[in-house]
Amino acid sequence: MRIEKDLSIPANVFYDQIMDSVIFDVRKATGKTLSRKQLAGFQYVKEFSTTSRAKIEIEEIIENQVYQFKTETTKNEFVARYEVAPLDEKRSKVIYTETMKSHGFRINDFTPLFIKRRY
């Protein structure tokens, strides 16, 4: 999946919002408060419920330009990437990409596709 969007917000302001969210998420999941410089390569486990969790790895950070992370569960691996570029002082372009790899065939992976196509 790839989404491109022009925003009425400066690139650095949008990027700051992403980083604030990441730092909050890390602190909530681990109890650790990291700086932006400490995020690249950081891995942690995030629990969504008592039976659902994922390993998250922050793969790439380029200040005010790129943020990429991988989320791995027992079923899938997702890689999400934000690319941010200024258009001018007040506007920016954001490109969001997401890829998914399945860890083996499961009928539940295809059930929504079947229902969507069938009805």
mmCIF file of C-alpha atoms in Angstrom:
data_model
loop_
_atom_site.group_PDB
_atom_site.id
_atom_site.type_symbol
_atom_site.label_atom_id
_atom_site.label_comp_id
_atom_site.label_asym_id
_atom_site.label_seq_id
_atom_site.Cartn_x
_atom_site.Cartn_y
_atom_site.Cartn_z
ATOM 1 C CA MET A 1 0.000 0.000 0.000
ATOM 2 C CA ARG A 2 1.233 3.481 -0.835
ATOM 3 C CA ILE A 3 -0.446 6.765 0.071
ATOM 4 C CA GLU A 4 0.808 10.199 -0.968
ATOM 5 C CA LYS A 5 -0.697 13.277 0.617
ATOM 6 C CA ASP A 6 0.039 16.999 0.513
ATOM 7 C CA LEU A 7 -0.513 18.554 3.941
ATOM 8 C CA SER A 8 -1.044 22.130 5.071
ATOM 9 C CA ILE A 9 1.568 21.746 7.787
ATOM 10 C CA PRO A 10 5.355 22.221 7.704
ATOM 11 C CA ALA A 11 7.346 19.003 7.278
ATOM 12 C CA ASN A 12 9.211 19.414 10.560
ATOM 13 C CA VAL A 13 5.958 19.910 12.509
ATOM 14 C CA PHE A 14 4.462 16.736 11.037
ATOM 15 C CA TYR A 15 7.679 14.816 11.731
ATOM 16 C CA ASP A 16 7.727 16.111 15.319
ATOM 17 C CA GLN A 17 4.214 14.700 15.807
ATOM 18 C CA ILE A 18 5.330 11.285 14.554
ATOM 19 C CA MET A 19 8.358 11.274 16.864
ATOM 20 C CA ASP A 20 6.315 12.411 19.875
ATOM 21 C CA SER A 21 3.918 9.537 19.207
ATOM 22 C CA VAL A 22 6.766 7.013 18.893
ATOM 23 C CA ILE A 23 8.433 8.181 22.108
ATOM 24 C CA PHE A 24 5.077 7.981 23.928
ATOM 25 C CA ASP A 25 4.428 4.470 22.569
ATOM 26 C CA VAL A 26 7.883 3.260 23.657
ATOM 27 C CA ARG A 27 7.434 4.758 27.133
ATOM 28 C CA LYS A 28 3.969 3.198 27.506
ATOM 29 C CA ALA A 29 5.181 -0.245 26.398
ATOM 30 C CA THR A 30 8.554 -0.318 28.182
ATOM 31 C CA GLY A 31 8.577 2.366 30.861
ATOM 32 C CA LYS A 32 11.696 3.845 29.195
ATOM 33 C CA THR A 33 11.905 7.432 27.994
ATOM 34 C CA LEU A 34 14.170 7.537 24.960
ATOM 35 C CA SER A 35 15.482 10.477 22.983
ATOM 36 C CA ARG A 36 15.124 10.569 19.213
ATOM 37 C CA LYS A 37 18.790 9.649 18.859
ATOM 38 C CA GLN A 38 18.188 6.454 20.861
ATOM 39 C CA LEU A 39 15.249 5.246 18.754
ATOM 40 C CA ALA A 40 17.025 3.884 15.653
ATOM 41 C CA GLY A 41 17.421 0.128 16.042
ATOM 42 C CA PHE A 42 15.375 0.017 19.251
ATOM 43 C CA GLN A 43 13.184 -3.060 19.691
ATOM 44 C CA TYR A 44 10.365 -3.638 22.138
ATOM 45 C CA VAL A 45 7.280 -5.745 22.676
ATOM 46 C CA LYS A 46 3.892 -4.078 22.633
ATOM 47 C CA GLU A 47 0.925 -5.841 24.195
ATOM 48 C CA PHE A 48 -2.445 -5.147 22.594
ATOM 49 C CA SER A 49 -4.370 -7.498 24.888
ATOM 50 C CA THR A 50 -3.623 -10.433 27.179
ATOM 51 C CA THR A 51 -3.441 -12.718 24.136
ATOM 52 C CA SER A 52 -2.061 -10.370 21.490
ATOM 53 C CA ARG A 53 1.385 -8.826 21.271
ATOM 54 C CA ALA A 54 3.904 -7.753 18.675
ATOM 55 C CA LYS A 55 7.612 -7.123 18.451
ATOM 56 C CA ILE A 56 8.332 -3.657 17.113
ATOM 57 C CA GLU A 57 11.676 -2.600 15.700
ATOM 58 C CA ILE A 58 12.445 0.966 14.707
ATOM 59 C CA GLU A 59 14.446 0.396 11.545
ATOM 60 C CA GLU A 60 15.268 3.824 10.151
ATOM 61 C CA ILE A 61 15.149 7.418 11.274
ATOM 62 C CA ILE A 62 16.370 10.381 9.256
ATOM 63 C CA GLU A 63 15.473 13.560 11.112
ATOM 64 C CA ASN A 64 12.573 15.431 9.472
ATOM 65 C CA GLN A 65 12.603 13.026 6.511
ATOM 66 C CA VAL A 66 12.097 9.302 7.228
ATOM 67 C CA TYR A 67 10.619 7.096 9.915
ATOM 68 C CA GLN A 68 10.360 3.338 9.326
ATOM 69 C CA PHE A 69 9.389 0.553 11.694
ATOM 70 C CA LYS A 70 8.629 -3.156 11.538
ATOM 71 C CA THR A 71 5.857 -4.858 13.506
ATOM 72 C CA GLU A 72 6.089 -8.622 13.783
ATOM 73 C CA THR A 73 3.450 -10.957 15.153
ATOM 74 C CA THR A 74 3.180 -14.726 15.032
ATOM 75 C CA LYS A 75 1.037 -14.336 11.908
ATOM 76 C CA ASN A 76 2.459 -11.397 9.963
ATOM 77 C CA GLU A 77 5.251 -8.915 9.513
ATOM 78 C CA PHE A 78 4.379 -5.316 8.633
ATOM 79 C CA VAL A 79 6.829 -2.634 7.568
ATOM 80 C CA ALA A 80 5.540 0.923 7.669
ATOM 81 C CA ARG A 81 7.473 3.901 6.324
ATOM 82 C CA TYR A 82 6.817 7.632 6.445
ATOM 83 C CA GLU A 83 8.729 9.876 4.055
ATOM 84 C CA VAL A 84 8.249 13.578 4.709
ATOM 85 C CA ALA A 85 9.374 16.400 2.415
ATOM 86 C CA PRO A 86 8.731 20.135 2.537
ATOM 87 C CA LEU A 87 6.810 21.674 -0.358
ATOM 88 C CA ASP A 88 7.314 25.184 1.025
ATOM 89 C CA GLU A 89 7.435 26.809 4.479
ATOM 90 C CA LYS A 90 3.841 25.920 5.300
ATOM 91 C CA ARG A 91 3.161 22.728 3.350
ATOM 92 C CA SER A 92 4.635 19.254 3.074
ATOM 93 C CA LYS A 93 4.258 15.997 1.211
ATOM 94 C CA VAL A 94 3.967 12.726 3.113
ATOM 95 C CA ILE A 95 4.401 9.347 1.493
ATOM 96 C CA TYR A 96 3.247 6.440 3.626
ATOM 97 C CA THR A 97 4.062 2.910 2.505
ATOM 98 C CA GLU A 98 3.187 -0.370 4.164
ATOM 99 C CA THR A 99 4.094 -3.900 3.212
ATOM 100 C CA MET A 100 2.959 -7.143 4.791
ATOM 101 C CA LYS A 101 4.395 -10.639 4.742
ATOM 102 C CA SER A 102 2.372 -13.540 6.071
ATOM 103 C CA HIS A 103 4.081 -16.251 8.133
ATOM 104 C CA GLY A 104 2.430 -19.185 6.394
ATOM 105 C CA PHE A 105 -0.996 -19.756 4.904
ATOM 106 C CA ARG A 106 -3.973 -19.379 7.191
ATOM 107 C CA ILE A 107 -7.561 -19.531 6.031
ATOM 108 C CA ASN A 108 -8.365 -16.495 8.205
ATOM 109 C CA ASP A 109 -5.934 -14.436 6.100
ATOM 110 C CA PHE A 110 -8.235 -14.870 3.100
ATOM 111 C CA THR A 111 -11.684 -14.900 4.702
ATOM 112 C CA PRO A 112 -12.184 -11.099 4.422
ATOM 113 C CA LEU A 113 -11.144 -11.252 0.751
ATOM 114 C CA PHE A 114 -13.639 -14.035 0.053
ATOM 115 C CA ILE A 115 -16.481 -12.215 1.776
ATOM 116 C CA LYS A 116 -15.644 -8.944 0.027
ATOM 117 C CA ARG A 117 -15.557 -10.530 -3.418
ATOM 118 C CA ARG A 118 -18.512 -12.796 -2.885
ATOM 119 C CA TYR A 119 -21.007 -10.203 -1.673
#
